[in-house]
Amino acid sequence: MPVEITAHFQDIQLNNLIGSGSYGDVYEAKWQTQGREKCIAVKIIRNNSQVSESEKKKCKDDLRREIRNLQKFYHTNIVQLYGVSKDGNNRICLLLEHADCGSLHYFLHVTKKKKVTVVHKLNWMVQCARALEYLHKNKTFHRDLKPQNMLLYHNYCTLKLCDFGTVKQIRTNNTTGTGTYGYMAPEVADASSKYTEICDVFSYGIVFWEVMSRKKPFYDSEIKDPISIQKNLLQGKRPNIQDMKLNKDFNYLIKLIELCWNTKADMRPSMRSIANGLTNILI
Ligand SMILES: Nc1ncnc2c1ncn2[C@@H]1O[C@H](COP(=O)(O)OP(=O)(O)OP(=O)(O)O)[C@@H](O)[C@H]1O
């Protein structure tokens, strides 16, 4: 089924490039809609003629899936899709809620000067857990959780998940390896294994460590390439928990993160229990 176009491209004025991913470039933009100007983010999907037919098909499938999912989901911690347009080069454009504070990755590793408290970080992790709880309750899972796919809004107080091309319906026999090395659960990286929504809990554990330590997973190891990092994860190696430098009041977070990134999927807690546990601590 072709993608349904819901907005005119001439109503959109593209400004700065704010991010790039494997599927396209994201611009800050102004959109004239219902008699007023709205600040939005526009993700322009690349028409890559150099890739194979099977790659092209995969891109199309991911795009359709991303649009379908974003239209279906409605949650405070999931980025909103306002509409779909097509530019003069026939490229599909997603009109998204603009993240005024950029991505979590940008906050953690690029704008080094800005600091937030541990409680502020825990609030982000609760919001991320709530978004994942919602996806899992709706029989879908994200499969590519990483700080690049988490956006910050409202003076760094609100976190929302983005990039829904990999989001998938929960079936009994998911075996396609997808996601990003360094965050991917062992059962997802091992193409012969089956996996469930619990794979998101593994990635959540790695992101949790990254938020608390403000370091990239395996930043201090000799091994820098993503494939070797994933091999390390498969062999049971994990980021150094001491890097989080938490005082002993927060010892329970160490236990929680270690449970999340447990190799055995059935030992990991559900997103619901994580979200409820963290919320109780914060009240
Ligand atoms: N709504 C938004 N507001 C502000 N910045 C955004 C928004 N959406 C995406 N970005 C920025 O653009 C980057 C790329 O976006 P996105 O992850 O959706 O693209 P992608 O091509 O699907 O990436 P991937 O390679 O992970 O599949 C993000 O990491 C983020 O920095």
XYZ file of N, CA, C and O in Angstrom, residues 25-225:
804
model
N 17.781 12.358 6.611
C 18.263 13.530 7.338
C 17.081 14.201 8.022
O 15.969 14.196 7.488
N 17.361 14.804 9.179
C 16.291 15.445 9.937
C 16.584 16.944 10.014
O 17.691 17.350 10.367
N 15.592 17.767 9.653
C 15.735 19.226 9.648
C 14.767 19.851 10.633
O 13.658 19.343 10.828
N 15.205 20.978 11.199
C 14.259 21.806 11.946
C 13.483 22.581 10.880
O 14.073 22.972 9.869
N 12.198 22.780 11.079
C 11.402 23.437 10.031
C 10.218 24.187 10.617
O 9.862 24.007 11.785
N 9.650 25.070 9.776
C 8.420 25.781 10.153
C 7.327 25.260 9.234
O 7.530 25.124 8.018
N 6.154 25.010 9.819
C 5.036 24.463 9.039
C 3.817 25.359 9.215
O 3.425 25.643 10.363
N 3.286 25.844 8.095
C 2.063 26.665 8.149
C 0.884 25.703 8.163
O 0.628 25.025 7.175
N 0.199 25.656 9.287
C -0.925 24.733 9.383
C -2.048 25.348 10.201
O -1.778 25.974 11.229
N -3.247 25.158 9.724
C -4.453 25.684 10.392
C -4.276 27.144 10.821
O -4.518 27.505 11.971
N -3.739 27.952 9.884
C -3.623 29.385 10.107
C -2.526 29.819 11.057
O -2.460 30.978 11.463
N -1.640 28.880 11.448
C -0.536 29.324 12.303
C 0.759 28.590 11.948
O 0.733 27.593 11.213
N 1.852 29.114 12.502
C 3.168 28.532 12.190
C 3.586 27.601 13.335
O 3.515 27.975 14.499
N 4.009 26.408 12.964
C 4.385 25.424 13.985
C 5.843 25.015 13.772
O 6.236 24.763 12.625
N 6.606 24.956 14.837
C 7.993 24.487 14.722
C 7.979 22.952 14.748
O 7.427 22.353 15.678
N 8.539 22.339 13.723
C 8.508 20.866 13.640
C 9.889 20.328 13.246
O 10.788 21.105 12.911
N 10.031 19.018 13.288
C 11.227 18.362 12.733
C 10.758 17.592 11.500
O 9.704 16.948 11.544
N 11.516 17.688 10.409
C 11.138 16.964 9.189
C 12.211 15.912 8.889
O 13.379 16.250 8.714
N 11.779 14.666 8.873
C 12.726 13.591 8.530
C 12.520 13.247 7.062
O 11.451 12.778 6.667
N 13.536 13.559 6.230
C 13.433 13.306 4.783
C 14.100 11.964 4.475
O 15.289 11.766 4.753
N 13.301 11.069 3.946
C 13.814 9.715 3.696
C 14.617 9.721 2.393
O 14.121 10.142 1.345
N 15.860 9.236 2.507
C 16.748 9.218 1.346
C 16.247 8.257 0.262
O 15.780 7.166 0.588
N 16.342 8.675 -1.021
C 16.066 7.752 -2.128
C 17.412 7.212 -2.577
O 18.074 7.826 -3.391
N 17.846 6.118 -2.016
C 19.199 5.663 -2.328
C 19.205 4.716 -3.518
O 18.828 3.557 -3.405
N 19.682 5.243 -4.684
C 19.641 4.417 -5.895
C 20.790 3.409 -5.936
O 20.776 2.467 -6.724
N 21.802 3.605 -5.082
C 23.006 2.747 -5.134
C 22.813 1.387 -4.433
O 23.627 0.508 -4.616
N 21.737 1.258 -3.651
C 21.611 0.024 -2.868
C 20.868 -1.054 -3.658
O 20.191 -0.771 -4.651
N 21.022 -2.307 -3.188
C 20.415 -3.434 -3.897
C 18.888 -3.385 -3.768
O 18.353 -2.691 -2.907
N 18.222 -4.173 -4.627
C 16.749 -4.213 -4.595
C 16.247 -4.680 -3.234
O 15.271 -4.150 -2.714
N 16.958 -5.661 -2.648
C 16.471 -6.165 -1.347
C 16.637 -5.095 -0.267
O 15.785 -4.952 0.611
N 17.732 -4.314 -0.358
C 17.923 -3.210 0.605
C 16.809 -2.177 0.448
O 16.268 -1.671 1.428
N 16.484 -1.879 -0.852
C 15.422 -0.891 -1.113
C 14.108 -1.359 -0.507
O 13.367 -0.587 0.092
N 13.851 -2.661 -0.665
C 12.597 -3.210 -0.145
C 12.572 -3.088 1.380
O 11.569 -2.698 1.977
N 13.730 -3.381 2.000
C 13.796 -3.296 3.462
C 13.520 -1.857 3.923
O 12.777 -1.616 4.886
N 14.132 -0.883 3.209
C 13.917 0.535 3.572
C 12.447 0.894 3.489
O 11.902 1.546 4.376
N 11.799 0.435 2.388
C 10.372 0.752 2.204
C 9.543 0.141 3.323
O 8.663 0.784 3.884
N 9.858 -1.121 3.638
C 9.099 -1.807 4.704
C 9.273 -1.086 6.033
O 8.317 -0.885 6.768
N 10.532 -0.690 6.338
C 10.808 0.000 7.609
C 10.059 1.326 7.673
O 9.520 1.698 8.710
N 10.034 2.037 6.516
C 9.368 3.338 6.483
C 7.871 3.180 6.718
O 7.276 3.877 7.544
N 7.265 2.228 5.985
C 5.820 1.999 6.164
C 5.533 1.653 7.611
O 4.576 2.122 8.213
N 6.423 0.810 8.175
C 6.228 0.381 9.563
C 6.334 1.579 10.500
O 5.526 1.757 11.415
N 7.351 2.442 10.251
C 7.539 3.614 11.123
C 6.288 4.499 11.094
O 5.793 4.931 12.136
N 5.762 4.748 9.885
C 4.583 5.622 9.767
C 3.378 4.977 10.455
O 2.692 5.610 11.259
N 3.162 3.701 10.153
C 2.010 2.996 10.748
C 2.072 3.053 12.264
O 1.102 3.372 12.941
N 3.278 2.773 12.796
C 3.423 2.737 14.255
C 3.210 4.104 14.871
O 2.494 4.246 15.862
N 3.842 5.128 14.257
C 3.719 6.464 14.839
C 2.270 6.954 14.792
O 1.830 7.693 15.663
N 1.523 6.550 13.757
C 0.115 6.965 13.675
C -0.727 6.264 14.742
O -1.698 6.805 15.235
N -0.284 5.064 15.079
C -1.069 4.239 16.014
C -0.797 4.596 17.473
O -1.691 4.569 18.306
N 0.476 4.947 17.787
C 0.832 5.154 19.194
C 0.478 6.547 19.671
O 0.689 7.524 18.953
N 0.002 6.617 20.893
C -0.249 7.917 21.491
C 0.193 7.844 22.941
O -0.458 7.204 23.774
N 1.344 8.460 23.231
C 1.897 8.396 24.593
C 2.773 9.624 24.807
O 3.483 10.045 23.878
N 2.736 10.192 26.014
C 3.533 11.393 26.327
C 5.013 11.183 26.052
O 5.744 12.148 25.816
N 5.488 9.961 26.124
C 6.923 9.721 25.974
C 7.271 9.057 24.641
O 8.303 8.391 24.518
N 6.391 9.259 23.656
C 6.674 8.787 22.293
C 6.475 9.974 21.348
O 5.452 10.665 21.432
N 7.447 10.218 20.488
C 7.381 11.387 19.598
C 6.133 11.299 18.706
O 5.759 10.216 18.249
N 5.493 12.462 18.517
C 4.242 12.471 17.752
C 4.506 12.745 16.267
O 5.356 13.586 15.933
N 3.799 12.020 15.417
C 3.870 12.262 13.963
C 2.687 13.155 13.592
O 1.540 12.782 13.789
N 2.976 14.366 13.040
C 1.888 15.280 12.682
C 1.340 14.990 11.286
O 0.186 15.276 10.999
N 2.206 14.501 10.402
C 1.741 14.252 9.044
C 2.860 13.711 8.175
O 4.004 13.541 8.627
N 2.506 13.451 6.917
C 3.476 12.913 5.952
C 3.389 13.773 4.693
O 2.291 14.134 4.267
N 4.542 14.110 4.113
C 4.548 14.927 2.902
C 5.535 14.329 1.891
O 6.205 13.331 2.191
N 5.617 14.950 0.705
C 6.571 14.503 -0.328
C 7.238 15.758 -0.864
O 6.542 16.737 -1.193
N 8.594 15.778 -0.928
C 9.257 16.998 -1.412
C 9.374 16.972 -2.947
O 8.915 16.022 -3.594
N 10.016 18.037 -3.526
C 10.139 18.168 -4.973
C 10.917 17.025 -5.608
O 10.806 16.776 -6.812
N 11.727 16.308 -4.818
C 12.491 15.175 -5.354
C 11.785 13.845 -5.102
O 12.409 12.786 -5.116
N 10.504 13.951 -4.799
C 9.692 12.747 -4.593
C 10.101 11.938 -3.360
O 9.897 10.728 -3.312
N 10.727 12.624 -2.405
C 11.142 11.912 -1.199
C 10.064 12.056 -0.128
O 9.487 13.142 0.047
N 9.838 10.971 0.600
C 8.832 11.007 1.685
C 9.407 11.803 2.855
O 10.583 11.631 3.219
N 8.578 12.673 3.441
C 9.008 13.487 4.588
C 8.072 13.229 5.770
O 6.848 13.334 5.604
N 8.640 12.906 6.917
C 7.819 12.729 8.121
C 7.836 14.034 8.906
O 8.914 14.579 9.185
N 6.662 14.530 9.259
C 6.546 15.782 10.018
C 6.385 15.409 11.494
O 5.357 14.851 11.890
N 7.431 15.695 12.276
C 7.463 15.200 13.659
C 7.488 16.338 14.669
O 7.928 17.456 14.355
N 7.069 15.992 15.887
C 7.160 16.919 17.017
C 8.643 17.252 17.218
O 9.453 16.337 17.374
N 8.993 18.533 17.185
C 10.406 18.918 17.238
C 10.962 18.878 18.671
O 10.368 19.442 19.589
N 12.116 18.231 18.839
C 12.742 18.157 20.169
C 13.629 19.382 20.359
O 14.713 19.460 19.780
N 13.168 20.337 21.174
C 13.913 21.597 21.326
C 15.252 21.414 22.039
O 16.137 22.258 21.913
N 15.448 20.321 22.771
C 16.728 20.138 23.479
C 17.601 19.050 22.825
O 18.595 18.623 23.411
N 17.221 18.590 21.646
C 18.061 17.615 20.926
C 17.919 16.196 21.462
O 17.009 15.890 22.235
N 18.858 15.341 21.067
C 18.764 13.931 21.485
C 19.492 13.726 22.813
O 20.343 14.538 23.207
N 19.159 12.619 23.471
C 19.850 12.272 24.726
C 21.341 12.053 24.444
O 22.199 12.424 25.238
N 21.655 11.474 23.276
C 23.051 11.262 22.888
C 23.795 12.608 22.854
O 24.903 12.732 23.372
N 23.151 13.608 22.256
C 23.761 14.936 22.155
C 24.010 15.499 23.553
O 25.076 16.040 23.838
N 23.023 15.347 24.430
C 23.186 15.848 25.800
C 24.352 15.143 26.504
O 25.213 15.780 27.112
N 24.390 13.806 26.401
C 25.378 13.031 27.182
C 26.804 13.217 26.680
O 27.737 13.288 27.475
N 26.963 13.270 25.357
C 28.319 13.187 24.812
C 28.791 14.400 24.021
O 29.954 14.476 23.676
N 27.876 15.304 23.681
C 28.313 16.461 22.888
C 28.285 17.746 23.723
O 29.303 18.398 23.877
N 27.112 18.077 24.294
C 27.064 19.288 25.142
C 27.526 18.911 26.547
O 26.720 18.771 27.462
N 28.789 18.775 26.731
C 29.324 18.249 27.990
C 29.090 19.204 29.170
O 29.136 18.786 30.323
N 28.865 20.489 28.858
C 28.839 21.465 29.953
C 27.597 21.353 30.820
O 27.653 21.549 32.013
N 26.466 21.022 30.206
C 25.225 20.997 30.976
C 25.184 19.771 31.897
O 25.458 18.665 31.468
N 24.868 20.015 33.191
C 24.807 18.908 34.153
C 23.377 18.782 34.668
O 22.659 19.779 34.751
N 22.978 17.547 34.997
C 21.686 17.356 35.673
C 21.904 16.432 36.860
O 22.902 15.701 36.918
N 20.974 16.431 37.803
C 21.134 15.613 39.019
C 20.797 14.151 38.736
O 20.174 13.830 37.713
N 21.143 13.286 39.685
C 20.811 11.857 39.551
C 19.289 11.695 39.487
O 18.769 10.889 38.699
N 18.572 12.474 40.298
C 17.104 12.361 40.310
C 16.525 12.750 38.941
O 15.614 12.093 38.422
N 17.110 13.775 38.322
C 16.670 14.190 36.980
C 16.879 13.024 35.987
O 15.996 12.698 35.196
N 18.040 12.375 36.094
C 18.334 11.244 35.194
C 17.352 10.090 35.447
O 16.906 9.421 34.514
N 17.045 9.884 36.747
C 16.093 8.805 37.065
C 14.724 9.111 36.470
O 14.027 8.207 36.011
N 14.366 10.379 36.473
C 13.098 10.771 35.848
C 13.086 10.412 34.371
O 12.082 9.931 33.851
N 14.202 10.635 33.683
C 14.276 10.234 32.262
C 14.071 8.729 32.118
O 13.351 8.276 31.234
N 14.722 7.983 33.032
C 14.659 6.529 32.902
C 13.247 6.008 33.201
O 12.825 4.997 32.639
N 12.523 6.708 34.086
C 11.122 6.334 34.339
C 10.303 6.586 33.071
O 9.506 5.738 32.649
N 10.528 7.748 32.438
C 9.755 8.095 31.238
C 10.033 7.101 30.107
O 9.122 6.675 29.392
N 11.307 6.733 29.981
C 11.678 5.752 28.955
C 10.996 4.409 29.258
O 10.436 3.758 28.364
N 11.007 4.023 30.557
C 10.381 2.755 30.959
C 8.870 2.798 30.696
O 8.282 1.800 30.255
N 8.234 3.958 30.933
C 6.779 4.068 30.695
C 6.460 3.909 29.202
O 5.485 3.251 28.840
N 7.301 4.531 28.341
C 7.066 4.412 26.893
C 7.210 2.942 26.465
O 6.402 2.427 25.686
N 8.212 2.260 27.022
C 8.424 0.857 26.648
C 7.325 -0.036 27.218
O 6.861 -0.974 26.557
N 6.882 0.284 28.431
C 5.773 -0.481 29.026
C 4.553 -0.379 28.096
O 3.871 -1.371 27.832
N 4.313 0.845 27.593
C 3.177 1.083 26.696
C 3.324 0.255 25.414
O 2.382 -0.402 24.971
N 4.538 0.280 24.825
C 4.748 -0.499 23.588
C 4.520 -1.986 23.853
O 3.843 -2.669 23.087
N 5.096 -2.464 24.960
C 4.990 -3.899 25.251
C 3.537 -4.303 25.522
O 3.100 -5.369 25.104
N 2.813 -3.407 26.205
C 1.390 -3.684 26.475
C 0.615 -3.749 25.154
O -0.341 -4.488 25.029
N 1.056 -2.973 24.165
C 0.408 -2.969 22.853
C 1.013 -3.993 21.898
O 0.925 -3.846 20.667
N 1.652 -4.982 22.503
C 2.187 -6.122 21.736
C 3.168 -5.715 20.643
O 3.188 -6.252 19.541
N 3.991 -4.690 20.949
C 5.045 -4.289 20.020
C 6.330 -4.070 20.820
O 6.276 -3.925 22.044
N 7.457 -4.067 20.148
C 8.698 -3.723 20.845
C 9.581 -2.878 19.947
O 9.434 -2.883 18.733
N 10.513 -2.092 20.563
C 11.247 -1.084 19.825
C 12.409 -1.678 19.031
O 12.578 -1.420 17.865
N 13.247 -2.445 19.666
C 14.385 -3.178 19.087
C 15.587 -2.316 18.715
O 16.582 -2.855 18.244
N 15.538 -0.996 18.884
C 16.750 -0.211 18.608
C 16.884 0.934 19.610
O 17.066 2.092 19.237
N 16.819 0.554 20.881
C 16.929 1.578 21.926
C 18.368 2.006 22.080
O 19.263 1.171 22.235
N 18.584 3.312 22.036
C 19.922 3.884 22.240
C 19.705 5.381 22.430
O 18.641 5.913 22.041
N 20.674 6.102 23.026
C 20.452 7.528 23.304
C 20.157 8.361 22.052
O 19.503 9.389 22.141
N 20.597 7.924 20.874
C 20.298 8.654 19.624
C 18.796 8.635 19.329
O 18.302 9.490 18.619
N 18.114 7.610 19.833
C 16.676 7.469 19.562
C 15.814 7.937 20.730
O 14.677 7.510 20.887
N 16.399 8.774 21.577
C 15.646 9.361 22.691
C 15.811 10.871 22.604
O 16.933 11.372 22.510
N 14.698 11.577 22.591
C 14.733 13.034 22.388
C 14.328 13.769 23.664
O 13.516 13.248 24.444
N 14.887 14.976 23.846
C 14.614 15.739 25.070
C 13.816 17.005 24.752
O 14.131 17.714 23.788
N 12.811 17.242 25.577
C 11.887 18.365 25.388
C 11.755 19.138 26.699
O 12.157 18.658 27.754
N 11.102 20.288 26.617
C 10.708 21.079 27.799
C 11.871 21.273 28.764
O 11.851 20.739 29.884
N 12.871 22.027 28.315
C 14.029 22.324 29.151
C 14.666 21.056 29.748
O 14.990 21.003 30.925
N 14.817 20.035 28.938
C 15.488 18.768 29.298
C 14.680 17.934 30.297
O 15.215 16.990 30.874
N 13.397 18.272 30.529
C 12.640 17.521 31.540
C 11.889 16.329 30.957
O 11.667 15.338 31.651
N 11.512 16.403 29.680
C 10.711 15.311 29.096
C 11.548 14.512 28.106
O 12.265 15.095 27.290
N 11.436 13.196 28.212
C 12.143 12.309 27.273
C 11.108 11.575 26.421
O 10.094 11.106 26.948
N 11.367 11.516 25.113
C 10.455 10.778 24.216
C 11.262 9.849 23.311
O 12.335 10.234 22.838
N 10.702 8.675 23.053
C 11.354 7.736 22.125
C 11.049 8.142 20.684
O 9.941 8.588 20.383
N 12.060 7.990 19.793
C 11.808 8.216 18.365
C 12.393 7.056 17.567
O 12.893 6.101 18.156
N 12.335 7.158 16.263
C 12.845 6.152 15.317
C 12.118 4.812 15.481
O 12.609 3.889 16.136
N 10.965 4.745 14.828
C 10.117 3.562 14.999
C 10.151 2.606 13.809
O 9.270 1.774 13.637
N 11.221 2.726 12.979
C 11.353 1.831 11.824
C 11.586 0.392 12.228
O 11.236 -0.537 11.500
N 12.173 0.184 13.402
C 12.491 -1.193 13.819
C 11.414 -1.775 14.729
O 11.476 -2.948 15.076
N 10.451 -0.930 15.114
C 9.408 -1.409 16.025
C 8.619 -2.526 15.353
O 8.283 -2.452 14.187
N 8.350 -3.558 16.116
C 7.758 -4.735 15.485
C 6.681 -5.333 16.378
O 6.735 -5.201 17.598
N 5.729 -5.969 15.743
C 4.695 -6.697 16.481
C 5.348 -7.884 17.179
O 6.217 -8.532 16.602
N 4.909 -8.146 18.391
C 5.448 -9.306 19.090
C 4.830 -10.569 18.480
O 3.626 -10.709 18.427
N 5.706 -11.426 17.957
C 5.238 -12.723 17.457
C 5.996 -13.775 18.232
O 6.896 -13.474 18.991
N 5.658 -15.027 18.025
C 6.318 -16.053 18.829
C 7.713 -16.381 18.314
O 8.548 -16.878 19.033
N 7.982 -16.103 17.024
C 9.265 -16.549 16.490
C 10.084 -15.426 15.845
O 10.461 -15.516 14.693
N 10.308 -14.344 16.553
C 11.158 -13.276 16.014
C 12.603 -13.745 16.006
O 13.157 -14.070 17.048
N 13.206 -13.762 14.831
C 14.597 -14.205 14.775
C 15.482 -13.250 13.970
O 16.682 -13.472 13.882
N 14.882 -12.207 13.361
C 15.710 -11.316 12.529
C 16.558 -10.416 13.424
O 16.001 -9.660 14.215
N 17.882 -10.493 13.288
C 18.757 -9.646 14.091
C 18.598 -8.199 13.650
O 18.742 -7.893 12.484
N 18.258 -7.296 14.562
C 18.141 -5.886 14.194
C 18.479 -5.047 15.412
O 18.358 -5.500 16.532
N 18.908 -3.800 15.163
C 19.279 -2.940 16.287
C 20.677 -2.414 16.087
O 21.186 -2.384 14.963
N 21.310 -1.987 17.178
C 22.635 -1.385 17.077
C 23.606 -2.150 17.959
O 23.303 -2.400 19.136
N 24.770 -2.541 17.390
C 25.766 -3.266 18.175
C 26.180 -2.436 19.383
O 26.360 -1.226 19.284
N 26.321 -3.102 20.493
C 26.673 -2.396 21.729
C 25.448 -2.236 22.628
O 25.576 -2.086 23.828
N 24.253 -2.292 22.005
C 22.995 -2.158 22.766
C 22.113 -3.400 22.586
O 21.131 -3.564 23.286
N 22.493 -4.222 21.606
C 21.634 -5.337 21.194
C 21.724 -6.516 22.166
O 22.834 -6.917 22.538
N 20.577 -7.054 22.564
C 20.569 -8.210 23.477
C 21.225 -9.410 22.792
O 21.109 -9.556 21.574
N 21.899 -10.277 23.580
C 22.585 -11.425 22.971
C 21.666 -12.289 22.109
O 22.055 -12.717 21.027
N 20.416 -12.478 22.556
C 19.507 -13.354 21.794
C 19.106 -12.716 20.455
O 18.719 -13.417 19.521
N 19.214 -11.382 20.329
C 18.892 -10.715 19.052
C 20.099 -10.825 18.115
O 19.960 -11.080 16.921
N 21.298 -10.638 18.690
C 22.520 -10.721 17.878
C 22.720 -12.133 17.334
O 23.232 -12.315 16.226
N 22.294 -13.148 18.113
C 22.438 -14.530 17.677
C 21.235 -14.870 16.793
O 20.149 -15.169 17.284
N 21.463 -14.828 15.471
C 20.358 -14.940 14.501
C 19.551 -16.225 14.659
O 18.403 -16.295 14.230
N 20.155 -17.270 15.295
C 19.415 -18.529 15.387
C 18.469 -18.546 16.595
O 17.638 -19.444 16.726
N 18.599 -17.567 17.493
C 17.750 -17.589 18.695
C 16.447 -16.846 18.465
O 16.380 -15.922 17.667
N 15.454 -17.243 19.236
C 14.195 -16.492 19.227
C 14.291 -15.424 20.293
O 14.978 -15.598 21.289
N 13.591 -14.324 20.081
C 13.592 -13.301 21.122
C 12.222 -12.661 21.253
O 11.371 -12.793 20.368
N 12.037 -11.981 22.387
C 10.738 -11.351 22.665
C 10.982 -9.881 23.027
O 12.106 -9.393 22.926
N 9.937 -9.227 23.524
C 10.048 -7.811 23.906
C 11.079 -7.592 25.008
O 11.551 -6.460 25.203
N 11.483 -8.674 25.678
C 12.447 -8.545 26.774
C 13.812 -8.084 26.245
O 14.662 -7.620 27.000
N 14.022 -8.192 24.912
C 15.290 -7.695 24.350
C 15.419 -6.187 24.593
O 16.526 -5.672 24.761
N 14.292 -5.462 24.639
C 14.348 -4.015 24.915
C 14.892 -3.743 26.328
O 15.510 -2.709 26.559
N 14.624 -4.679 27.257
C 15.062 -4.463 28.647
C 16.599 -4.494 28.705
O 17.224 -3.727 29.439
N 17.209 -5.371 27.901
C 18.679 -5.430 27.843
C 19.233 -4.067 27.387
O 20.095 -3.483 28.045
N 18.713 -3.560 26.276
C 19.205 -2.278 25.745
C 18.946 -1.152 26.746
O 19.780 -0.250 26.905
N 17.800 -1.234 27.422
C 17.464 -0.226 28.436
C 18.539 -0.220 29.543
O 18.959 0.836 30.003
N 19.013 -1.400 29.930
C 20.060 -1.509 30.963
C 21.349 -0.813 30.515
O 21.985 -0.084 31.282
N 21.724 -1.014 29.245
C 22.946 -0.377 28.712
C 22.755 1.138 28.685
O 23.633 1.904 29.102
N 21.577 1.600 28.231
C 21.316 3.047 28.170
C 21.324 3.630 29.594
O 21.866 4.720 29.821
N 20.757 2.891 30.545
C 20.712 3.348 31.944
C 22.145 3.619 32.432
O 22.462 4.666 32.997
N 23.022 2.651 32.185
C 24.440 2.816 32.577
C 25.034 4.056 31.891
O 25.745 4.843 32.498
N 24.741 4.221 30.612
C 25.306 5.335 29.827
C 24.829 6.690 30.374
O 25.610 7.641 30.451
N 23.549 6.742 30.771
C 22.994 7.980 31.324
C 23.686 8.310 32.658
O 24.074 9.450 32.913
N 23.855 7.282 33.482
C 24.430 7.519 34.812
C 25.926 7.830 34.738
O 26.447 8.638 35.500
N 26.644 7.172 33.823
C 28.107 7.349 33.768
C 28.504 8.486 32.819
O 29.616 8.992 32.880
N 27.626 8.812 31.919
C 27.881 9.771 30.827
C 29.080 9.327 29.978
O 29.871 10.138 29.502
N 29.209 8.006 29.857
C 30.265 7.434 29.007
C 29.621 6.529 27.978
O 28.499 6.062 28.192
N 30.380 6.232 26.897
C 29.835 5.320 25.889
C 30.194 3.893 26.285
O 31.289 3.671 26.813
N 29.329 2.914 26.021
C 29.638 1.538 26.400
C 30.996 1.102 25.834
O 31.265 1.327 24.662
N 31.834 0.535 26.682
C 33.166 0.019 26.315
C 34.114 1.106 25.809
O 35.033 0.832 25.065
N 33.901 2.345 26.246
C 34.744 3.475 25.821
C 36.213 3.231 26.180
O 37.109 3.717 25.515
N 36.466 2.479 27.282
C 37.836 2.331 27.764
C 38.506 1.045 27.277
O 39.643 0.763 27.616
N 37.773 0.234 26.468
C 38.373 -1.042 26.068
C 39.233 -0.825 24.820
O 39.124 0.181 24.125
N 40.089 -1.800 24.557
C 40.949 -1.754 23.367
C 40.094 -1.850 22.104
O 40.441 -1.330 21.055
N 38.963 -2.561 22.296
C 38.134 -2.868 21.132
C 37.182 -1.720 20.856
O 36.418 -1.332 21.733
N 37.257 -1.184 19.656
C 36.426 -0.013 19.369
C 35.357 -0.295 18.303
O 34.358 0.393 18.252
N 35.594 -1.315 17.456
C 34.622 -1.480 16.374
C 33.359 -2.177 16.900
O 33.420 -3.027 17.791
